[in-house]
PDB file of C-alpha atoms in Angstrom:
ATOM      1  CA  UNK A  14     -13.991  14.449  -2.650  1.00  0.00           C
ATOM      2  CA  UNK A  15     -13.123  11.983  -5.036  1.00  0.00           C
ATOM      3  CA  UNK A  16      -9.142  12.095  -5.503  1.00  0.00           C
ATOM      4  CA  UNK A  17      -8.766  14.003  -8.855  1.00  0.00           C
ATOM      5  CA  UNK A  18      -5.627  12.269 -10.500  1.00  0.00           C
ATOM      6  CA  UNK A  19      -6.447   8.721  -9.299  1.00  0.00           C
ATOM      7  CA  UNK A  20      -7.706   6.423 -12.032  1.00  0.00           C
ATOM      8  CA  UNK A  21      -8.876   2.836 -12.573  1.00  0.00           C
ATOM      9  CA  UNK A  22      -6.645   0.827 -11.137  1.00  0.00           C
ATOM     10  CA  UNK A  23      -3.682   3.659 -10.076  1.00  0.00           C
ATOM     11  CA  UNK A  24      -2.422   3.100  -6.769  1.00  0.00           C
ATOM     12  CA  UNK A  25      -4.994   3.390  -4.123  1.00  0.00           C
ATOM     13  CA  UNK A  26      -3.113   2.198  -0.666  1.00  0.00           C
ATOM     14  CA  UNK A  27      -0.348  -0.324   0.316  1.00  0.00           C
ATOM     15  CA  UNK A  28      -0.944  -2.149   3.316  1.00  0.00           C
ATOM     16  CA  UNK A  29       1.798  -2.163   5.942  1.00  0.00           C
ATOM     17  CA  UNK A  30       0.616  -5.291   8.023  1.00  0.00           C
ATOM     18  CA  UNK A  31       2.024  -5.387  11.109  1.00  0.00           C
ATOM     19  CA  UNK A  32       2.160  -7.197  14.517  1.00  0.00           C
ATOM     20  CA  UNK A  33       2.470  -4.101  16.714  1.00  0.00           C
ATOM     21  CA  UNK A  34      -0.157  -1.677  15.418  1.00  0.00           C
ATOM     22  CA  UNK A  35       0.824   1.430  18.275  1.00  0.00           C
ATOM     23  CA  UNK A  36       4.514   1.050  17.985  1.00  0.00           C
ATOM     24  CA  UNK A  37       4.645   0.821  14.428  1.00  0.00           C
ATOM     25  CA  UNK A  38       2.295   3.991  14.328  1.00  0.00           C
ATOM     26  CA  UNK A  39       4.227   5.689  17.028  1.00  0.00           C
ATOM     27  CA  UNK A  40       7.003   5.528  14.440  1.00  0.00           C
ATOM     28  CA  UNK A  41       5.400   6.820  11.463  1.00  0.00           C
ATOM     29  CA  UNK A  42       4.423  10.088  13.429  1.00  0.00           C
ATOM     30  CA  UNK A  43       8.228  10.196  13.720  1.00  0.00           C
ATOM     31  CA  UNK A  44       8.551  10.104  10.608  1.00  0.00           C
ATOM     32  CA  UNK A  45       6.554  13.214  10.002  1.00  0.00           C
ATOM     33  CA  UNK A  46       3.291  12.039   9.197  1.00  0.00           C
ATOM     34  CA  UNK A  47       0.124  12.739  10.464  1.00  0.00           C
ATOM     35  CA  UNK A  48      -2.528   9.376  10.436  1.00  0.00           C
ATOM     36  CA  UNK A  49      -5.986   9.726  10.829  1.00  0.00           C
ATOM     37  CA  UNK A  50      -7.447   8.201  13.612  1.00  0.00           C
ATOM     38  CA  UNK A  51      -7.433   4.573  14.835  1.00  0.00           C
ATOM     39  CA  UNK A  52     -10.365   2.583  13.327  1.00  0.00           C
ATOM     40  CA  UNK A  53     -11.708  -0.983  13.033  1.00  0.00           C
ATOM     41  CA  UNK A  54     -13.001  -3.258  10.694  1.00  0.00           C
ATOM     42  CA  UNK A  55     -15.572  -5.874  11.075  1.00  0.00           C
ATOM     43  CA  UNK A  56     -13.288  -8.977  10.109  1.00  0.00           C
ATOM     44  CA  UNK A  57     -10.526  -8.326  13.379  1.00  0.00           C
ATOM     45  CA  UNK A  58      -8.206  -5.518  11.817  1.00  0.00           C
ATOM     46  CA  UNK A  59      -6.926  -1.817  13.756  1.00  0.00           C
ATOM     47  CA  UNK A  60      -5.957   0.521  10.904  1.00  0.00           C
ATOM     48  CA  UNK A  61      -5.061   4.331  10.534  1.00  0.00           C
ATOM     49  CA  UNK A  62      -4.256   5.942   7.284  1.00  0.00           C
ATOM     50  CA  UNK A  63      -1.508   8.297   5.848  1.00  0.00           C
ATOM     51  CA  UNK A  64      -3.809  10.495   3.626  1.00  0.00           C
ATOM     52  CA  UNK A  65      -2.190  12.131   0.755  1.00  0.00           C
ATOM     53  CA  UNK A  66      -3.855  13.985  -2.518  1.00  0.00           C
ATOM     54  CA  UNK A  67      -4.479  10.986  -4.465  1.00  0.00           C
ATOM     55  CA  UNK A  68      -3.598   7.802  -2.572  1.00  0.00           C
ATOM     56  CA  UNK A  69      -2.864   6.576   0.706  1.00  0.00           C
ATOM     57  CA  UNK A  70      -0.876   4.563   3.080  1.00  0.00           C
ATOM     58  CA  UNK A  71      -2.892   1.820   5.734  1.00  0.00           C
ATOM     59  CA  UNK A  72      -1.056   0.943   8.396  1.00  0.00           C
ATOM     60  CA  UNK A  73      -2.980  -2.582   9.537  1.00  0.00           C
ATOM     61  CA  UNK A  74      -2.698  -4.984  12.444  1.00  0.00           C
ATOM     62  CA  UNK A  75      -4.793  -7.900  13.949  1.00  0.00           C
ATOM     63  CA  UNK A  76      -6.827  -6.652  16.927  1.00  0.00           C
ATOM     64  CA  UNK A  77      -9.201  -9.565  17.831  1.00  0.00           C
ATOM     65  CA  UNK A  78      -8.737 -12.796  15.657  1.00  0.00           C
ATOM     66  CA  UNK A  79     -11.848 -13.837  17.390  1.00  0.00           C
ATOM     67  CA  UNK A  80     -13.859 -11.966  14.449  1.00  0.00           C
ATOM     68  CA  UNK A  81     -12.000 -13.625  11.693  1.00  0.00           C
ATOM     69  CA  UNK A  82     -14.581 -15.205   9.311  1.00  0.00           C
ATOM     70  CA  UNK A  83     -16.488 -11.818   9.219  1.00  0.00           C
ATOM     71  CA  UNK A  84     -17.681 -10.572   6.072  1.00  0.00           C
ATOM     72  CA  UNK A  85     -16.100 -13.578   4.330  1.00  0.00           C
ATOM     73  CA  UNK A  86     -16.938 -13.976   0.566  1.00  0.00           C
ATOM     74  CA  UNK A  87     -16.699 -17.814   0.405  1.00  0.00           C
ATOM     75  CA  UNK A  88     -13.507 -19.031   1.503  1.00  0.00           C
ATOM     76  CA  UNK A  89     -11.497 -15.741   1.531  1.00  0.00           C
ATOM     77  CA  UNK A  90     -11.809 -13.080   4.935  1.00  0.00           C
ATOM     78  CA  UNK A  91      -9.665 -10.600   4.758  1.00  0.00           C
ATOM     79  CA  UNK A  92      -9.086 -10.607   8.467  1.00  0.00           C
ATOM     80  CA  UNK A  93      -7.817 -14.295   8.286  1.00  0.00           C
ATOM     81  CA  UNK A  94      -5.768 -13.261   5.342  1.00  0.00           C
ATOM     82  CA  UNK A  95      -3.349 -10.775   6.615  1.00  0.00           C
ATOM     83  CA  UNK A  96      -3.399 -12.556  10.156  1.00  0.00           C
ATOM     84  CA  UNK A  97      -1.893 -15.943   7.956  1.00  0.00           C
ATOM     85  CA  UNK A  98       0.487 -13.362   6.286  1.00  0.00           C
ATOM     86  CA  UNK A  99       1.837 -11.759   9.815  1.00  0.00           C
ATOM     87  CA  UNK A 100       2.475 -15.328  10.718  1.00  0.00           C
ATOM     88  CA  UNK A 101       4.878 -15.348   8.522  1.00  0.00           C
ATOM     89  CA  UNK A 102       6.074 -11.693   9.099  1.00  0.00           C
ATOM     90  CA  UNK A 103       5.097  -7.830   8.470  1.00  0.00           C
ATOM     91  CA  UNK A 104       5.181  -5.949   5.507  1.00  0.00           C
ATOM     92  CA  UNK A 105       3.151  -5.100   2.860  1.00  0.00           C
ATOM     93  CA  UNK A 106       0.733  -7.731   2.199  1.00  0.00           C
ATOM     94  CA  UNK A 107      -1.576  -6.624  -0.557  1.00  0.00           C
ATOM     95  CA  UNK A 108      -1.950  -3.243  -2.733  1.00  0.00           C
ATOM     96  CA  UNK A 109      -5.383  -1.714  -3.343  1.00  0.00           C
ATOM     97  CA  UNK A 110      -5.847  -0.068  -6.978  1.00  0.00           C
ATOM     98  CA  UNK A 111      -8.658   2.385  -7.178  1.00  0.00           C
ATOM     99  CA  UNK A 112     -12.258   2.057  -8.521  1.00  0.00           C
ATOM    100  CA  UNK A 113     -14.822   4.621  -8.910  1.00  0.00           C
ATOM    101  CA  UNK A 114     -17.227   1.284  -9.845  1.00  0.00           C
ATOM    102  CA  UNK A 115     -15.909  -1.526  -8.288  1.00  0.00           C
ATOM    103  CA  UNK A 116     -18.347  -3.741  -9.960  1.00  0.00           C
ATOM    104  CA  UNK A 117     -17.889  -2.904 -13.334  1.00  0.00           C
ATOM    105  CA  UNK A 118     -14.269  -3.062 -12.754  1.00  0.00           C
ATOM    106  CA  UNK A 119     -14.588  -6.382 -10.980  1.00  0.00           C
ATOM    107  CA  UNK A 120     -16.540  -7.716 -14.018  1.00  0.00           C
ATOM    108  CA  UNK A 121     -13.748  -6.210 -16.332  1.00  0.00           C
ATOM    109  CA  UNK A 122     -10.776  -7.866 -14.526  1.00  0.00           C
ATOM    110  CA  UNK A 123     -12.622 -11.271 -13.912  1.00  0.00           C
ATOM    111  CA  UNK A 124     -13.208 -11.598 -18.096  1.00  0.00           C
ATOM    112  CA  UNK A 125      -9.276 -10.849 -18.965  1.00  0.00           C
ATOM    113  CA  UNK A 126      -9.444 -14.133 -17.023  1.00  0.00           C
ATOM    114  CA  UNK A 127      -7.797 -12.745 -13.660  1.00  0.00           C
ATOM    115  CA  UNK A 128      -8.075 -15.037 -10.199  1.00  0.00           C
ATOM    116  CA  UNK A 129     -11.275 -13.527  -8.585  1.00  0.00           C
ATOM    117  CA  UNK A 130     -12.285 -14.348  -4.962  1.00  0.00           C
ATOM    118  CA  UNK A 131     -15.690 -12.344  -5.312  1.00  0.00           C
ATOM    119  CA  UNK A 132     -16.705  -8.730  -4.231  1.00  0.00           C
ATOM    120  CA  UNK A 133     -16.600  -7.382  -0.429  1.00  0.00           C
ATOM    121  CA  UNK A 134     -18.822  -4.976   0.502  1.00  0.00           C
ATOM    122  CA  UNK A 135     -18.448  -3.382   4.142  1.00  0.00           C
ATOM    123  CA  UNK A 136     -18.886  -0.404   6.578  1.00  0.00           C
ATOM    124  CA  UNK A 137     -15.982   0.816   9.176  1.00  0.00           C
ATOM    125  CA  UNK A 138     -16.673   3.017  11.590  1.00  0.00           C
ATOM    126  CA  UNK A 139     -14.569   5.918  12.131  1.00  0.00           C
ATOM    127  CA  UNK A 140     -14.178   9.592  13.547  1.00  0.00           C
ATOM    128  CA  UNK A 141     -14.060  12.545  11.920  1.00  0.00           C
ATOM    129  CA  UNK A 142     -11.729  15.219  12.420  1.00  0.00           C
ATOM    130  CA  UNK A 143     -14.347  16.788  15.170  1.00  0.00           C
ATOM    131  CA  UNK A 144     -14.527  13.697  17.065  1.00  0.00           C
ATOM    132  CA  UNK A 145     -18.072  12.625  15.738  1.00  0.00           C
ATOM    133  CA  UNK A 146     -18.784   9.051  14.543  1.00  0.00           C
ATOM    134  CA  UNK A 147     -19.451   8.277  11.188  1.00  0.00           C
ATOM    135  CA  UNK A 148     -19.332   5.337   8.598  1.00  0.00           C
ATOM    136  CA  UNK A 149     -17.365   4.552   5.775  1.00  0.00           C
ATOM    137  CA  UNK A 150     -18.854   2.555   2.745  1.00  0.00           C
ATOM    138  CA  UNK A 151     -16.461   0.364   1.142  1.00  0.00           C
ATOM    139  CA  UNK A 152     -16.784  -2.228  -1.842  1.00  0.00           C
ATOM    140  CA  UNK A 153     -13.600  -4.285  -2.465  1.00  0.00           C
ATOM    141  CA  UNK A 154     -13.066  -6.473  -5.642  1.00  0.00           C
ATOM    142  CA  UNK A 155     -10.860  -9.694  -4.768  1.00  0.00           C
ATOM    143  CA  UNK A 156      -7.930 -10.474  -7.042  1.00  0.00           C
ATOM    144  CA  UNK A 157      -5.737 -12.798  -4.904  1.00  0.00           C
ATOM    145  CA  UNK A 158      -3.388 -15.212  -7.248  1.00  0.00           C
ATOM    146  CA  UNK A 159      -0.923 -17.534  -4.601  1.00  0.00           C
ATOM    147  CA  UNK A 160       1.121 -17.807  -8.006  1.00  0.00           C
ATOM    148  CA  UNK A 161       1.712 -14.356  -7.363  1.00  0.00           C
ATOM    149  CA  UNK A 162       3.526 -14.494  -4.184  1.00  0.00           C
ATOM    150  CA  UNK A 163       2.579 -11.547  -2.143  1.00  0.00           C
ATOM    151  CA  UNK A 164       1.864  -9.315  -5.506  1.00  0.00           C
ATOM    152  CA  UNK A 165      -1.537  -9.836  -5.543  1.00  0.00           C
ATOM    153  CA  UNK A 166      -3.825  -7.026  -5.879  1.00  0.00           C
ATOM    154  CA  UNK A 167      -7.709  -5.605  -4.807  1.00  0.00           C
ATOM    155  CA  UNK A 168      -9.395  -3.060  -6.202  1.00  0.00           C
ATOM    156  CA  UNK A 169     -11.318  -0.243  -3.510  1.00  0.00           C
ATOM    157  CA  UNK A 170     -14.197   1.732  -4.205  1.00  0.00           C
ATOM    158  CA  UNK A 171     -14.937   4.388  -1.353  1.00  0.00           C
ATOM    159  CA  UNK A 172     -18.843   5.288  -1.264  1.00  0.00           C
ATOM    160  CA  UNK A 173     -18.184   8.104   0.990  1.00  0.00           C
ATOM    161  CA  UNK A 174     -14.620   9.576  -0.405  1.00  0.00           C
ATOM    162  CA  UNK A 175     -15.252  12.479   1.331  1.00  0.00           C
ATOM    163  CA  UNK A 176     -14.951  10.526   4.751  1.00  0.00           C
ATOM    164  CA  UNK A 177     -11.163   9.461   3.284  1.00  0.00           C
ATOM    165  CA  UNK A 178      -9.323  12.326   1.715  1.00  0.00           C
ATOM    166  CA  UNK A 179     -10.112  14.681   4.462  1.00  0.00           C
ATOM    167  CA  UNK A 180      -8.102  17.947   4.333  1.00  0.00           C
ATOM    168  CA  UNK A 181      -6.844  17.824   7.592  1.00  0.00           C
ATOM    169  CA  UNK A 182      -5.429  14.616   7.745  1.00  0.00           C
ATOM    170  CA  UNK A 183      -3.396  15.217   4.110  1.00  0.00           C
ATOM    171  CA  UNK A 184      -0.935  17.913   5.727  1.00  0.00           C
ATOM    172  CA  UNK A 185       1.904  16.044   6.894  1.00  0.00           C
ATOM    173  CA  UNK A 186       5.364  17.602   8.600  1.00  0.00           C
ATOM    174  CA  UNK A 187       7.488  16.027   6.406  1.00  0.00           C
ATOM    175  CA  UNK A 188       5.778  17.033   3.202  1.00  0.00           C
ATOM    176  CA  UNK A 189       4.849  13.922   1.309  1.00  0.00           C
ATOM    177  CA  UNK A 190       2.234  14.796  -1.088  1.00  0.00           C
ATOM    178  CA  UNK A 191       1.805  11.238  -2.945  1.00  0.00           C
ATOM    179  CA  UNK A 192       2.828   7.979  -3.648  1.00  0.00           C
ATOM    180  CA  UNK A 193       4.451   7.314  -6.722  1.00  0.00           C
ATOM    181  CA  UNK A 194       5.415   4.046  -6.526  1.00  0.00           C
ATOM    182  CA  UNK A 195       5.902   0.804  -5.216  1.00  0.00           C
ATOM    183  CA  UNK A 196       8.632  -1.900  -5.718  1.00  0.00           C
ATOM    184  CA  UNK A 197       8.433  -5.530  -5.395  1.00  0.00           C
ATOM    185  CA  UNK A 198      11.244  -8.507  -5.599  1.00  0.00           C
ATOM    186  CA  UNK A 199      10.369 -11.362  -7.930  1.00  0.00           C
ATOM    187  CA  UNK A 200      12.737 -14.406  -7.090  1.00  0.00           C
ATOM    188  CA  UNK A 201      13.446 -15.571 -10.535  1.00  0.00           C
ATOM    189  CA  UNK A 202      13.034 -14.494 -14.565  1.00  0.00           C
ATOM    190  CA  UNK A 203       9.766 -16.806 -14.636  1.00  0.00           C
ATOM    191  CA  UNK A 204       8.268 -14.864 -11.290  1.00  0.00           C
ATOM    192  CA  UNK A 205       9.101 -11.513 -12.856  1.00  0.00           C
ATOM    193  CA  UNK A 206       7.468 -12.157 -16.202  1.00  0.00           C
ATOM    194  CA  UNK A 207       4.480 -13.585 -14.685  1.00  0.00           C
ATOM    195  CA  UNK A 208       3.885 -10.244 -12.567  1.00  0.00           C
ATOM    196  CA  UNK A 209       4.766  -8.193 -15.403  1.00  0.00           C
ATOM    197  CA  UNK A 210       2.289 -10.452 -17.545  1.00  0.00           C
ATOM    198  CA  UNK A 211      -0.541  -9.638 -14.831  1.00  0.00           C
ATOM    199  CA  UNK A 212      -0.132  -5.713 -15.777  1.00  0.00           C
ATOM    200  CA  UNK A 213       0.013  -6.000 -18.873  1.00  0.00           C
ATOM    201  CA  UNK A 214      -3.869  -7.573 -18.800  1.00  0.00           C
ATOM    202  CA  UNK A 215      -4.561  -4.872 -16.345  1.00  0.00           C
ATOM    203  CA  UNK A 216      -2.975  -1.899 -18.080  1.00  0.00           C
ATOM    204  CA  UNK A 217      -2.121  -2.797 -21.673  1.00  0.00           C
ATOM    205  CA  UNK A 218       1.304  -3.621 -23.115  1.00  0.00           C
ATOM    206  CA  UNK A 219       2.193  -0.430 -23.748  1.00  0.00           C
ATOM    207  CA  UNK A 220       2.035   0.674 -20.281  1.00  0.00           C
ATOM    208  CA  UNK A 221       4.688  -1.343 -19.300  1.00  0.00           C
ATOM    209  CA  UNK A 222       7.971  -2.239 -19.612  1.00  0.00           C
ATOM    210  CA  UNK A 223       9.826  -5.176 -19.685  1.00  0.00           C
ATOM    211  CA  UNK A 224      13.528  -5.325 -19.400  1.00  0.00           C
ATOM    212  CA  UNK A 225      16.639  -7.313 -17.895  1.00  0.00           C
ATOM    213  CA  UNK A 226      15.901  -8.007 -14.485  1.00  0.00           C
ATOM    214  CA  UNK A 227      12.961  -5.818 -13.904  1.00  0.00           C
ATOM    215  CA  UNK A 228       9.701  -4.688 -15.357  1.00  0.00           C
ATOM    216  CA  UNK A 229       7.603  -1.313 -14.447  1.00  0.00           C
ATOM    217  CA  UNK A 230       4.422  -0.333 -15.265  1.00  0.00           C
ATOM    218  CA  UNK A 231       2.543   2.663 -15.152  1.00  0.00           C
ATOM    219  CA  UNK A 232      -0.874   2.869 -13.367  1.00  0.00           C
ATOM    220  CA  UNK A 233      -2.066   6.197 -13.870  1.00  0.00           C
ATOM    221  CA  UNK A 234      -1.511   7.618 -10.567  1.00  0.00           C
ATOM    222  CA  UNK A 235       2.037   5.998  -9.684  1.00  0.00           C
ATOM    223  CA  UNK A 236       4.402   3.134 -10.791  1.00  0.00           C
ATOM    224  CA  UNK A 237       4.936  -0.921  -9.936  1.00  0.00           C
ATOM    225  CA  UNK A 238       8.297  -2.038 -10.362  1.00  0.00           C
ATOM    226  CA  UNK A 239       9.512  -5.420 -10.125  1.00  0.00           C
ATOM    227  CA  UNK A 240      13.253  -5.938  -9.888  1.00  0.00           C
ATOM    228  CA  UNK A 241      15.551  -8.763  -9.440  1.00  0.00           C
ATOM    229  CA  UNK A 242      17.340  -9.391  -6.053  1.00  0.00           C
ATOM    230  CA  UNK A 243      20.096  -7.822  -7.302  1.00  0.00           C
ATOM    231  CA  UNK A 244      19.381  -4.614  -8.619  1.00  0.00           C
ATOM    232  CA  UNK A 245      16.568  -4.538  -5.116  1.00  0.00           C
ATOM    233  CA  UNK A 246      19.900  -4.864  -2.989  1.00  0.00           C
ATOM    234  CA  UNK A 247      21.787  -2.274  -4.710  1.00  0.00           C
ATOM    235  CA  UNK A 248      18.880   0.237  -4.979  1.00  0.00           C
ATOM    236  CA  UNK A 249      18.365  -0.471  -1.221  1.00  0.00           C
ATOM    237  CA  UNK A 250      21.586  -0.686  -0.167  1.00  0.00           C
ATOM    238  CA  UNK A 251      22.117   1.647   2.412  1.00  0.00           C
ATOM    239  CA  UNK A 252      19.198   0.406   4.209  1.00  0.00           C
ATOM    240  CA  UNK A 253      19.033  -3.504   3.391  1.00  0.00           C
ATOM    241  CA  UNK A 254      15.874  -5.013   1.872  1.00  0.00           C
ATOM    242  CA  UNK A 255      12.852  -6.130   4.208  1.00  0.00           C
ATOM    243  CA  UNK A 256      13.169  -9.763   5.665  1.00  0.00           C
ATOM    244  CA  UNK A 257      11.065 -12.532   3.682  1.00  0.00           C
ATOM    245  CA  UNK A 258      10.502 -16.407   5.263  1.00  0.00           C
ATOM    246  CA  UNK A 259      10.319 -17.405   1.789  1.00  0.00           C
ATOM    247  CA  UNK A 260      11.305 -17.104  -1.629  1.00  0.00           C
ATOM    248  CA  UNK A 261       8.333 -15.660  -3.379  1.00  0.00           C
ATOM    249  CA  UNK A 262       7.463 -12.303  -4.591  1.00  0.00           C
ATOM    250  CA  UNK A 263       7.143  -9.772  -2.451  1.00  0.00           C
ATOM    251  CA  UNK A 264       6.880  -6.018  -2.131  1.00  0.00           C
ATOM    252  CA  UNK A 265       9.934  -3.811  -0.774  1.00  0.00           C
ATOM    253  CA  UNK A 266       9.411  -0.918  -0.951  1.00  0.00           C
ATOM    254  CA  UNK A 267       7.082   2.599  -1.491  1.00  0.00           C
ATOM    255  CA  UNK A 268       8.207   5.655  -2.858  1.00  0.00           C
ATOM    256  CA  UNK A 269       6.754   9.198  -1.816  1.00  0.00           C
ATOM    257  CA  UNK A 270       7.332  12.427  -2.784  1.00  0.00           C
ATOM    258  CA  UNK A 271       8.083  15.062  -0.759  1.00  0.00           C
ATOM    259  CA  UNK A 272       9.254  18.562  -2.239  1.00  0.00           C
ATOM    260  CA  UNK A 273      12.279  19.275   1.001  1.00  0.00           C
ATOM    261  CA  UNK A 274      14.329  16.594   1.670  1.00  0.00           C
ATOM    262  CA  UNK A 275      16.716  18.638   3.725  1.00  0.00           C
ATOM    263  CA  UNK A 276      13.682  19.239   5.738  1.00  0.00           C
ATOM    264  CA  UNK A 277      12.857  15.923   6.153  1.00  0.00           C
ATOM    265  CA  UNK A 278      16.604  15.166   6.949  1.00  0.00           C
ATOM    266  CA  UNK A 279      16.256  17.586   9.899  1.00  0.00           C
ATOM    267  CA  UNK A 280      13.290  16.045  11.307  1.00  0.00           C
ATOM    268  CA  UNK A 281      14.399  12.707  11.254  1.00  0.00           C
ATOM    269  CA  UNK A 282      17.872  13.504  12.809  1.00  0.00           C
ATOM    270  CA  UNK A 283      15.668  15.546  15.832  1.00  0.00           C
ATOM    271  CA  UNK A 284      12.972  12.324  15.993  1.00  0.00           C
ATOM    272  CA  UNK A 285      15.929   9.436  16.048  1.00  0.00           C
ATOM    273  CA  UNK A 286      14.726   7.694  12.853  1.00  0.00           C
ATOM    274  CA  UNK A 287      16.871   5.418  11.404  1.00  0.00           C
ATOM    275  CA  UNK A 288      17.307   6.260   7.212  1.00  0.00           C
ATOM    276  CA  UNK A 289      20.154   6.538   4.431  1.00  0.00           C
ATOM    277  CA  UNK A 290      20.459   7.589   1.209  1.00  0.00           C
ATOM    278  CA  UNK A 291      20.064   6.426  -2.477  1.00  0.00           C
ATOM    279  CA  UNK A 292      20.338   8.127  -5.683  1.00  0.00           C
ATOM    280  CA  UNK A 293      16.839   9.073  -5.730  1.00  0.00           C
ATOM    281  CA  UNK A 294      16.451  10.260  -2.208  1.00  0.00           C
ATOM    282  CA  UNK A 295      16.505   9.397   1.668  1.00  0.00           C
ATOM    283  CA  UNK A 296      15.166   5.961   2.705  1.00  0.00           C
ATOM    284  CA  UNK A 297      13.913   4.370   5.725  1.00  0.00           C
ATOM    285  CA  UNK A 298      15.236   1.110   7.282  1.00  0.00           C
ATOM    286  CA  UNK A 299      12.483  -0.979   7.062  1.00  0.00           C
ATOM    287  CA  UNK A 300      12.523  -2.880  10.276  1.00  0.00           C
ATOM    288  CA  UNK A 301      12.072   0.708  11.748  1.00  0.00           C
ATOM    289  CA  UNK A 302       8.579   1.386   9.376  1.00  0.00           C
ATOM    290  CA  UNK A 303       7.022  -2.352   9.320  1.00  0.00           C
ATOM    291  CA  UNK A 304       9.481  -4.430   7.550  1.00  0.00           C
ATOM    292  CA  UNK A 305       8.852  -2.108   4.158  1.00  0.00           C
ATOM    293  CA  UNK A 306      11.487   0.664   2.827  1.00  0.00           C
ATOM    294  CA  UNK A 307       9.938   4.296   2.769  1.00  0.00           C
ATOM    295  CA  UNK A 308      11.867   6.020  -0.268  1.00  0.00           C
ATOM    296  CA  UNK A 309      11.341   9.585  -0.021  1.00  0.00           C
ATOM    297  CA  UNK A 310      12.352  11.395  -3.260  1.00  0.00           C
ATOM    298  CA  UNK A 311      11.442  15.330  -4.416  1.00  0.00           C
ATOM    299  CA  UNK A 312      10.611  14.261  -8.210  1.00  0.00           C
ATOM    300  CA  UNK A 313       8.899  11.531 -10.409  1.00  0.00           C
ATOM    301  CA  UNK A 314      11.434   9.012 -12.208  1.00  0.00           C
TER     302      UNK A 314
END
């Protein structure tokens, strides 16, 4: 099935890109969640997913750089991509916004005059939840901008949904039902109005807001926020903000909603995961869940 609140362009998956792909998912089972199983794509890259009712989370390493170059639409592969990005270290590298057309989308995007690398179109094998093999059918559209920092954006069309948003990998101990959001850290007032300038073009002025030292706008199916260092460090506090080499924009954070925190609390206390608290909810130290804060609240804001 299709995902029934996702629209064009809400948020589709982060990608937690990281250099130790078991470890890191050995973790997020901690954590309470339930991944689908390992897969591989063509270009080089191990993933498994964190399926929820509308979006999703892909945790992503390098398995064999040897197969970099595959499926590459000119001079972009995404396999090369995130292995250049986990030179520099983990986190989340890119966000994929939803498409039910991914052409007609792509064409949309590219004429508001948006940085376009081409369309991807690829299969991944995978299991299903009985063990059989199957294929998914995927068409990415290509939207990276360097001027961006690490804010740049794809958009994902799945041919086979149904393959995806499987029931039984959406029920997760810990309860998370969604993301609804995800938080970057522009360096400077010019970096921040340039991101917040991208959404605009993508989701119309009045769909976001612009303010002192941060922006958000709203995608349909979850919220991008881009705050100063600042008010990042004391919405993260308790937890510290990701490491970053460099001083560009970057993403920080993803917020999920779960309906029992004191549930969560308990789980976390019995699995040794390392978290604090905010005042929207518990969050994650992100060295422990790829160099990314989880931020687990139990309502929308």
């Amino acid at each position: 099935m299709i995902p029934p609140r996702n629209t064009r362009f809400g948020i589709d998956h982060p990608l937690v890109t990281v250099h130790d792909h078991p470890r890191r998912l050995a973790h997020y089972e901690r954590m309470g969640f339930s991944p689908s199983p390992v897969s591989y794509h063509p270009w080089g890259t191990v993933t498994s997913l964190m399926m929820f009712g509308d979006n999703f989370i892909e945790l992503i390493g390098v398995d064999n750089a040897d197969k970099f170059g595959t499926n590459a639409v000119g001079d972009f592969c995404f396999g090369r991509y995130l292995g250049s990005f986990l030179a520099r270290e983990e986190g989340l590298s890119l966000l994929a916004l939803h498409s039910k057309d991914a052409r007609a989308d792509h064409s949309r995007l590219a004429q508001i005059g948006l940085e376009t690398q081409g369309i991807l179109d690829f299969r991944r094998t995978m299991r299903k939840p009985d063990g059989s093999p199957d294929e998914a059918v995927v068409s990415l559209g290509l939207f990276i901008d360097d001027s961006l920092g690490d804010a740049s954006n794809f958009i994902c069309q799945q041919h086979r949904p149904e393959l995806i948003w499987v029931p039984e990998w959406q029920t997760h101990a810990n309860g998370v039902s969604n993301i609804i959001g995800v938080t970057y850290v522009t360096p400077d007032t010019d970096s921040l109005r340039a991101l917040a300038t991208r959404w605009q073009q993508m989701y119309g002025a009045r769909h976001v807001d612009l303010y002192d030292g941060g922006a958000v706008a709203d995608t349909g199916c979850g919220h991008l926020r881009a705050l100063s260092p600042q008010r990042a460090e004391a919405r993260y506090a308790a937890v510290g903000l990701p490491m970053a080499q460099a001083t560009r924009t970057h993403a920080v954070a993803i917020t999920l909603l779960a309906p029992d925190l004191a549930h969560i609390e308990a789980l976390w206390r019995e699995h040794g995961v390392p978290y604090g608290y905010n005042e929207h909810g518990l969050v994650v130290e992100p060295e422990f869940a790829g160099n990314v804060v989880l931020e687990f609240v139990n309502h929308p804001h």
